[in-house]
mmCIF file of C-alpha atoms in Angstrom:
data_model
loop_
_atom_site.group_PDB
_atom_site.id
_atom_site.type_symbol
_atom_site.label_atom_id
_atom_site.label_comp_id
_atom_site.label_asym_id
_atom_site.label_seq_id
_atom_site.Cartn_x
_atom_site.Cartn_y
_atom_site.Cartn_z
ATOM 1 C CA MET A 1 97.942 86.786 109.269
ATOM 2 C CA LYS A 2 99.218 85.208 112.247
ATOM 3 C CA VAL A 3 97.071 82.373 113.838
ATOM 4 C CA VAL A 4 97.076 81.966 117.785
ATOM 5 C CA LEU A 5 95.810 78.282 118.653
ATOM 6 C CA PHE A 6 95.015 77.714 122.379
ATOM 7 C CA CYS A 7 96.347 73.985 123.005
ATOM 8 C CA GLY A 8 96.733 73.940 126.676
ATOM 9 C CA GLY A 9 93.432 72.615 128.148
ATOM 10 C CA TYR A 10 92.996 69.376 129.931
ATOM 11 C CA GLY A 11 90.348 67.979 127.828
ATOM 12 C CA MET A 12 89.029 65.932 130.631
ATOM 13 C CA ARG A 13 86.111 64.284 128.525
ATOM 14 C CA MET A 14 88.550 62.808 126.321
ATOM 15 C CA ARG A 15 90.857 61.033 128.774
ATOM 16 C CA ASN A 16 91.037 57.339 129.366
ATOM 17 C CA GLY A 17 92.387 57.976 132.965
ATOM 18 C CA PRO A 18 94.860 59.828 135.078
ATOM 19 C CA ALA A 19 97.861 58.159 133.220
ATOM 20 C CA ASP A 20 96.475 59.629 130.005
ATOM 21 C CA ASP A 21 97.938 63.101 129.448
ATOM 22 C CA VAL A 22 97.284 63.469 125.826
ATOM 23 C CA PRO A 23 95.990 67.018 125.309
ATOM 24 C CA LYS A 24 92.520 67.211 123.259
ATOM 25 C CA PRO A 25 94.090 68.893 120.261
ATOM 26 C CA MET A 26 96.492 65.601 119.811
ATOM 27 C CA GLN A 27 93.711 63.027 119.531
ATOM 28 C CA MET A 28 93.894 61.457 116.004
ATOM 29 C CA VAL A 29 91.414 62.049 113.250
ATOM 30 C CA GLY A 30 92.747 59.753 110.417
ATOM 31 C CA PRO A 31 96.767 59.509 110.667
ATOM 32 C CA ARG A 32 97.127 63.108 111.988
ATOM 33 C CA PRO A 33 96.027 64.850 115.256
ATOM 34 C CA LEU A 34 92.995 67.133 115.582
ATOM 35 C CA LEU A 35 95.379 70.195 115.933
ATOM 36 C CA TRP A 36 97.007 69.489 112.388
ATOM 37 C CA HIS A 37 93.571 69.441 110.686
ATOM 38 C CA VAL A 38 93.000 72.807 112.385
ATOM 39 C CA MET A 39 96.234 74.164 111.191
ATOM 40 C CA ARG A 40 95.855 72.914 107.615
ATOM 41 C CA TYR A 41 92.681 74.448 107.356
ATOM 42 C CA TYR A 42 94.135 78.046 108.191
ATOM 43 C CA ALA A 43 97.222 77.152 105.920
ATOM 44 C CA HIS A 44 94.700 76.357 103.325
ATOM 45 C CA PHE A 45 94.011 80.049 103.499
ATOM 46 C CA GLY A 46 97.421 81.278 103.273
ATOM 47 C CA HIS A 47 97.770 81.775 107.044
ATOM 48 C CA THR A 48 100.973 79.767 108.017
ATOM 49 C CA ASP A 49 102.546 81.770 110.965
ATOM 50 C CA PHE A 50 101.301 79.865 114.024
ATOM 51 C CA ILE A 51 101.579 80.701 117.632
ATOM 52 C CA LEU A 52 100.737 77.573 119.937
ATOM 53 C CA CYS A 53 99.570 78.368 123.400
ATOM 54 C CA LEU A 54 101.035 75.308 125.244
ATOM 55 C CA GLY A 55 99.729 73.975 128.934
ATOM 56 C CA TYR A 56 98.486 70.692 129.727
ATOM 57 C CA GLY A 57 100.366 67.920 127.932
ATOM 58 C CA ALA A 58 102.804 70.020 126.066
ATOM 59 C CA ARG A 59 105.460 67.809 125.613
ATOM 60 C CA HIS A 60 103.087 65.664 123.091
ATOM 61 C CA ILE A 61 102.641 68.756 120.761
ATOM 62 C CA THR A 62 106.236 69.637 120.968
ATOM 63 C CA ASP A 63 107.429 66.033 120.365
ATOM 64 C CA PHE A 64 105.032 65.743 117.454
ATOM 65 C CA PHE A 65 106.379 68.704 115.468
ATOM 66 C CA LEU A 66 109.723 68.221 116.556
ATOM 67 C CA SER A 67 109.634 64.633 114.778
ATOM 68 C CA TYR A 68 107.123 65.333 112.176
ATOM 69 C CA THR A 69 106.833 62.619 109.604
ATOM 70 C CA GLU A 70 105.946 63.786 106.156
ATOM 71 C CA THR A 71 105.129 60.711 104.781
ATOM 72 C CA ALA A 72 102.125 59.814 106.928
ATOM 73 C CA SER A 73 100.089 62.599 104.813
ATOM 74 C CA ASN A 74 102.008 62.958 101.793
ATOM 75 C CA ASP A 75 102.921 60.754 98.718
ATOM 76 C CA PHE A 76 106.384 59.752 98.336
ATOM 77 C CA VAL A 77 109.002 57.940 96.089
ATOM 78 C CA LEU A 78 111.590 55.530 97.653
ATOM 79 C CA ARG A 79 114.479 55.462 95.422
ATOM 80 C CA GLY A 80 117.833 53.847 96.545
ATOM 81 C CA GLY A 81 116.911 54.051 100.286
ATOM 82 C CA GLU A 82 116.185 57.715 99.904
ATOM 83 C CA VAL A 83 112.585 59.248 100.495
ATOM 84 C CA GLU A 84 111.656 61.968 97.660
ATOM 85 C CA LEU A 85 108.473 63.551 98.872
ATOM 86 C CA LEU A 86 105.829 64.663 95.913
ATOM 87 C CA SER A 87 104.356 67.041 98.321
ATOM 88 C CA THR A 88 104.781 68.611 101.753
ATOM 89 C CA ASP A 89 102.524 69.836 104.616
ATOM 90 C CA ILE A 90 104.544 72.125 106.860
ATOM 91 C CA SER A 91 107.685 73.112 105.027
ATOM 92 C CA ASP A 92 106.302 76.769 104.648
ATOM 93 C CA TRP A 93 104.888 76.949 108.071
ATOM 94 C CA SER A 94 106.304 78.887 110.997
ATOM 95 C CA ILE A 95 105.352 77.524 114.533
ATOM 96 C CA THR A 96 106.157 79.575 117.677
ATOM 97 C CA PHE A 97 105.674 77.448 120.891
ATOM 98 C CA VAL A 98 104.854 79.203 124.123
ATOM 99 C CA HIS A 99 104.209 77.504 127.316
ATOM 100 C CA THR A 100 101.206 79.693 128.658
ATOM 101 C CA GLY A 101 100.531 77.732 132.002
ATOM 102 C CA VAL A 102 98.708 74.895 132.800
ATOM 103 C CA GLU A 103 95.663 76.293 134.607
ATOM 104 C CA SER A 104 95.495 79.509 132.561
ATOM 105 C CA PRO A 105 92.106 80.346 131.107
ATOM 106 C CA ILE A 106 91.929 81.158 127.609
ATOM 107 C CA GLY A 107 92.060 85.014 127.593
ATOM 108 C CA GLU A 108 95.224 84.654 129.957
ATOM 109 C CA ARG A 109 96.698 82.639 127.361
ATOM 110 C CA LEU A 110 96.142 85.209 124.593
ATOM 111 C CA ARG A 111 97.592 87.877 126.962
ATOM 112 C CA ARG A 112 100.552 85.863 127.335
ATOM 113 C CA VAL A 113 101.395 85.550 123.717
ATOM 114 C CA ARG A 114 100.506 89.550 123.060
ATOM 115 C CA LYS A 115 104.205 90.188 122.048
ATOM 116 C CA HIS A 116 103.991 87.537 119.306
ATOM 117 C CA VAL A 117 101.282 89.285 117.646
ATOM 118 C CA GLU A 118 102.201 93.249 118.288
ATOM 119 C CA GLY A 119 102.252 95.206 115.231
ATOM 120 C CA GLU A 120 99.550 92.938 113.638
ATOM 121 C CA GLU A 121 96.318 94.886 112.595
ATOM 122 C CA MET A 122 94.375 91.838 112.706
ATOM 123 C CA PHE A 123 95.111 88.164 113.500
ATOM 124 C CA LEU A 124 93.230 84.856 114.200
ATOM 125 C CA ALA A 125 92.542 82.807 116.937
ATOM 126 C CA ASN A 126 90.908 79.291 117.637
ATOM 127 C CA TYR A 127 90.391 76.562 120.231
ATOM 128 C CA ALA A 128 92.141 74.177 117.970
ATOM 129 C CA ASP A 129 89.629 71.236 118.527
ATOM 130 C CA VAL A 130 86.971 72.153 116.252
ATOM 131 C CA LEU A 131 86.613 71.578 112.439
ATOM 132 C CA THR A 132 84.651 73.274 109.841
ATOM 133 C CA ASP A 133 84.556 74.060 106.038
ATOM 134 C CA ALA A 134 83.567 77.743 106.824
ATOM 135 C CA PRO A 135 84.821 80.371 104.482
ATOM 136 C CA LEU A 136 87.613 81.789 106.288
ATOM 137 C CA ASP A 137 88.553 84.823 103.849
ATOM 138 C CA VAL A 138 84.902 85.854 104.221
ATOM 139 C CA MET A 139 84.969 86.041 107.843
ATOM 140 C CA VAL A 140 88.465 88.241 107.667
ATOM 141 C CA ASP A 141 86.852 90.747 104.966
ATOM 142 C CA ASN A 142 84.202 91.375 107.043
ATOM 143 C CA LEU A 143 85.892 92.430 109.968
ATOM 144 C CA ALA A 144 88.428 94.397 107.688
ATOM 145 C CA ALA A 145 85.198 96.118 106.207
ATOM 146 C CA SER A 146 83.834 97.293 109.555
ATOM 147 C CA ASP A 147 85.321 99.337 112.685
ATOM 148 C CA ALA A 148 84.577 96.430 115.154
ATOM 149 C CA GLY A 149 87.316 95.225 117.452
ATOM 150 C CA ALA A 150 86.699 91.567 116.880
ATOM 151 C CA SER A 151 84.645 88.933 114.991
ATOM 152 C CA MET A 152 83.360 85.612 116.192
ATOM 153 C CA MET A 153 82.104 82.731 113.994
ATOM 154 C CA VAL A 154 78.515 81.342 115.647
ATOM 155 C CA VAL A 155 76.493 78.399 114.759
ATOM 156 C CA PRO A 156 73.066 77.127 115.804
ATOM 157 C CA PRO A 157 72.758 75.216 119.091
ATOM 158 C CA GLN A 158 74.216 71.687 118.554
ATOM 159 C CA SER A 159 72.404 70.056 121.058
ATOM 160 C CA SER A 160 70.002 67.215 120.078
ATOM 161 C CA PHE A 161 67.526 67.897 123.009
ATOM 162 C CA HIS A 162 63.997 69.470 122.726
ATOM 163 C CA CYS A 163 62.971 72.359 124.505
ATOM 164 C CA VAL A 164 59.531 72.652 125.961
ATOM 165 C CA GLU A 165 57.411 75.403 126.311
ATOM 166 C CA PHE A 166 54.447 75.982 129.159
ATOM 167 C CA ARG A 167 51.143 77.909 128.960
ATOM 168 C CA ASP A 168 51.422 80.704 131.240
ATOM 169 C CA GLY A 169 50.906 80.043 134.856
ATOM 170 C CA THR A 170 50.268 76.203 134.280
ATOM 171 C CA ASN A 171 52.003 72.964 133.762
ATOM 172 C CA ARG A 172 50.285 72.713 130.070
ATOM 173 C CA VAL A 173 52.733 72.297 127.235
ATOM 174 C CA SER A 174 52.382 74.763 124.779
ATOM 175 C CA GLY A 175 54.885 73.716 122.316
ATOM 176 C CA ILE A 176 58.160 71.394 121.721
ATOM 177 C CA SER A 177 60.965 72.677 119.705
ATOM 178 C CA SER A 178 64.432 71.020 118.630
ATOM 179 C CA ALA A 179 67.392 73.299 120.173
ATOM 180 C CA SER A 180 68.769 73.625 116.982
ATOM 181 C CA ARG A 181 65.811 75.352 115.699
ATOM 182 C CA LEU A 182 65.576 78.070 118.357
ATOM 183 C CA PRO A 183 66.659 81.688 117.270
ATOM 184 C CA LEU A 184 69.918 81.149 119.291
ATOM 185 C CA TRP A 185 73.342 81.125 118.325
ATOM 186 C CA GLU A 186 76.720 79.631 119.937
ATOM 187 C CA ASN A 187 80.107 80.437 119.837
ATOM 188 C CA ALA A 188 82.054 78.364 117.039
ATOM 189 C CA GLY A 189 85.425 79.042 118.380
ATOM 190 C CA TYR A 190 86.851 80.963 115.125
ATOM 191 C CA PHE A 191 88.000 84.397 116.059
ATOM 192 C CA VAL A 192 89.147 87.425 114.026
ATOM 193 C CA LEU A 193 90.844 89.884 116.335
ATOM 194 C CA ARG A 194 92.225 93.402 116.504
ATOM 195 C CA GLN A 195 94.672 94.614 118.858
ATOM 196 C CA GLU A 196 91.636 96.293 120.804
ATOM 197 C CA ILE A 197 90.981 92.820 122.446
ATOM 198 C CA PHE A 198 93.721 93.253 124.706
ATOM 199 C CA ASP A 199 92.060 96.374 126.209
ATOM 200 C CA HIS A 200 89.107 94.172 127.657
ATOM 201 C CA LEU A 201 91.430 91.175 128.801
ATOM 202 C CA PRO A 202 91.830 91.180 132.703
ATOM 203 C CA GLU A 203 94.396 89.139 134.340
ATOM 204 C CA ASN A 204 93.388 85.368 134.318
ATOM 205 C CA GLY A 205 90.320 86.545 132.115
ATOM 206 C CA ASP A 206 88.434 84.793 129.587
ATOM 207 C CA LEU A 207 88.463 85.623 125.664
ATOM 208 C CA VAL A 208 84.640 85.399 125.436
ATOM 209 C CA GLU A 209 82.834 86.112 128.993
ATOM 210 C CA ASP A 210 85.553 89.164 129.513
ATOM 211 C CA GLY A 211 87.014 90.336 126.171
ATOM 212 C CA CYS A 212 84.209 89.541 123.586
ATOM 213 C CA ALA A 213 81.590 90.483 126.060
ATOM 214 C CA ALA A 214 83.289 93.939 126.848
ATOM 215 C CA LEU A 215 83.293 94.706 122.872
ATOM 216 C CA ALA A 216 79.611 93.653 122.565
ATOM 217 C CA GLU A 217 78.551 96.232 125.479
ATOM 218 C CA LYS A 218 80.499 98.745 123.166
ATOM 219 C CA ASP A 219 78.820 97.581 120.072
ATOM 220 C CA ARG A 220 82.469 96.832 118.818
ATOM 221 C CA LEU A 221 81.889 92.853 118.269
ATOM 222 C CA ILE A 222 80.388 91.388 114.715
ATOM 223 C CA ALA A 223 79.602 87.755 114.394
ATOM 224 C CA TYR A 224 79.775 85.512 111.279
ATOM 225 C CA PRO A 225 76.536 83.254 111.355
ATOM 226 C CA TYR A 226 77.433 79.857 109.649
ATOM 227 C CA ARG A 227 75.135 76.841 109.024
ATOM 228 C CA GLY A 228 77.431 74.688 107.299
ATOM 229 C CA PHE A 229 79.684 71.789 108.311
ATOM 230 C CA TRP A 230 81.029 72.546 111.910
ATOM 231 C CA GLN A 231 82.230 69.767 114.257
ATOM 232 C CA PRO A 232 83.598 70.063 117.578
ATOM 233 C CA ALA A 233 85.729 66.913 119.177
ATOM 234 C CA ASP A 234 84.883 67.342 122.988
ATOM 235 C CA THR A 235 83.925 63.774 123.330
ATOM 236 C CA PHE A 236 85.133 60.616 122.406
ATOM 237 C CA LYS A 237 81.835 60.228 120.441
ATOM 238 C CA GLU A 238 82.497 63.453 118.549
ATOM 239 C CA ARG A 239 86.260 62.494 118.026
ATOM 240 C CA ALA A 240 85.129 59.002 116.883
ATOM 241 C CA ALA A 241 82.502 60.595 114.193
ATOM 242 C CA LEU A 242 85.189 62.800 112.787
ATOM 243 C CA ASP A 243 87.670 59.628 112.394
ATOM 244 C CA ALA A 244 84.931 57.711 110.886
ATOM 245 C CA ALA A 245 84.270 60.575 108.389
ATOM 246 C CA TYR A 246 88.015 60.714 107.578
ATOM 247 C CA GLU A 247 88.040 56.918 106.844
ATOM 248 C CA SER A 248 85.044 57.040 104.550
ATOM 249 C CA GLY A 249 86.405 59.887 102.532
ATOM 250 C CA ALA A 250 83.521 62.384 103.729
ATOM 251 C CA ARG A 251 85.928 64.973 104.972
ATOM 252 C CA PRO A 252 84.061 68.485 104.412
ATOM 253 C CA TRP A 253 86.561 70.264 106.464
ATOM 254 C CA MET A 254 89.593 69.160 104.314
ATOM 255 C CA LEU A 255 89.294 71.997 101.896
ATOM 256 C CA TRP A 256 93.029 71.417 100.608
ATOM 257 C CA GLU A 257 91.824 68.333 99.118
ATOM 258 C CA ARG A 258 89.197 69.983 96.979
ATOM 259 C CA PRO A 259 90.309 70.592 93.144
ATOM 260 C CA SER A 260 90.872 74.246 92.442
ATOM 261 C CA PRO A 261 88.265 76.029 90.718
ATOM 262 C CA ILE A 262 89.180 76.660 87.052
ATOM 263 C CA PRO A 263 89.251 80.135 86.428
ATOM 264 C CA ALA A 264 86.598 81.924 84.309
ATOM 265 C CA GLU A 265 88.916 82.918 81.592
ATOM 266 C CA VAL A 266 89.969 79.277 81.073
ATOM 267 C CA ARG A 267 86.317 78.024 80.897
#
């Protein structure tokens, strides 16, 4: 399946100042940018046909792939001055780079790459700045088995704040609850979409507030609730936490590093 990744936002909370034009998906986690980790996640499940929706800081993304260095994340042998790779990351990837505008909202970026997913019964989409270990194959199968027009992964609220409840008509507090324990779910940024989504995306519209909301009104949207590892990188603190996890070896999102299960007939 084709994978549409939205890579054109400003990422203002990640910038060091006006001269810093590195887009959020290109912030580093270990030796590779966040975008690479998201793409490797999809490739792990066999989805290696990518469409990058570029905007702000596009040159950083194109330059990275045009001058890609396999040795940064793969073992190799140096023999007679020649590099012999023992493994490779992106040799089987197809990456389409599409400039979708600097100011375009997510829904408009998707509209502008519509021709690149024509003919696809289903395709995948992601904000390119969130990591998870969720079972993508299950998400895809769930939509395939339904008649819905789209699926979105949802997670419990990530806020560390506490919510306060009042007794009716008074300022007396009746209860305090962690936001993460409330019966609420938030958009996790992992989408499985059918072509029907384009019927509900107005010009300069938003994927969730316009497209998904319209499908929900028609009972055409399903969700995949997930309570496992899910980590955004919207701030320096969150990105630093991912980088520290990488350095410590605690990398739950890097499913491709886990040993393959032993087939039942071999056990």
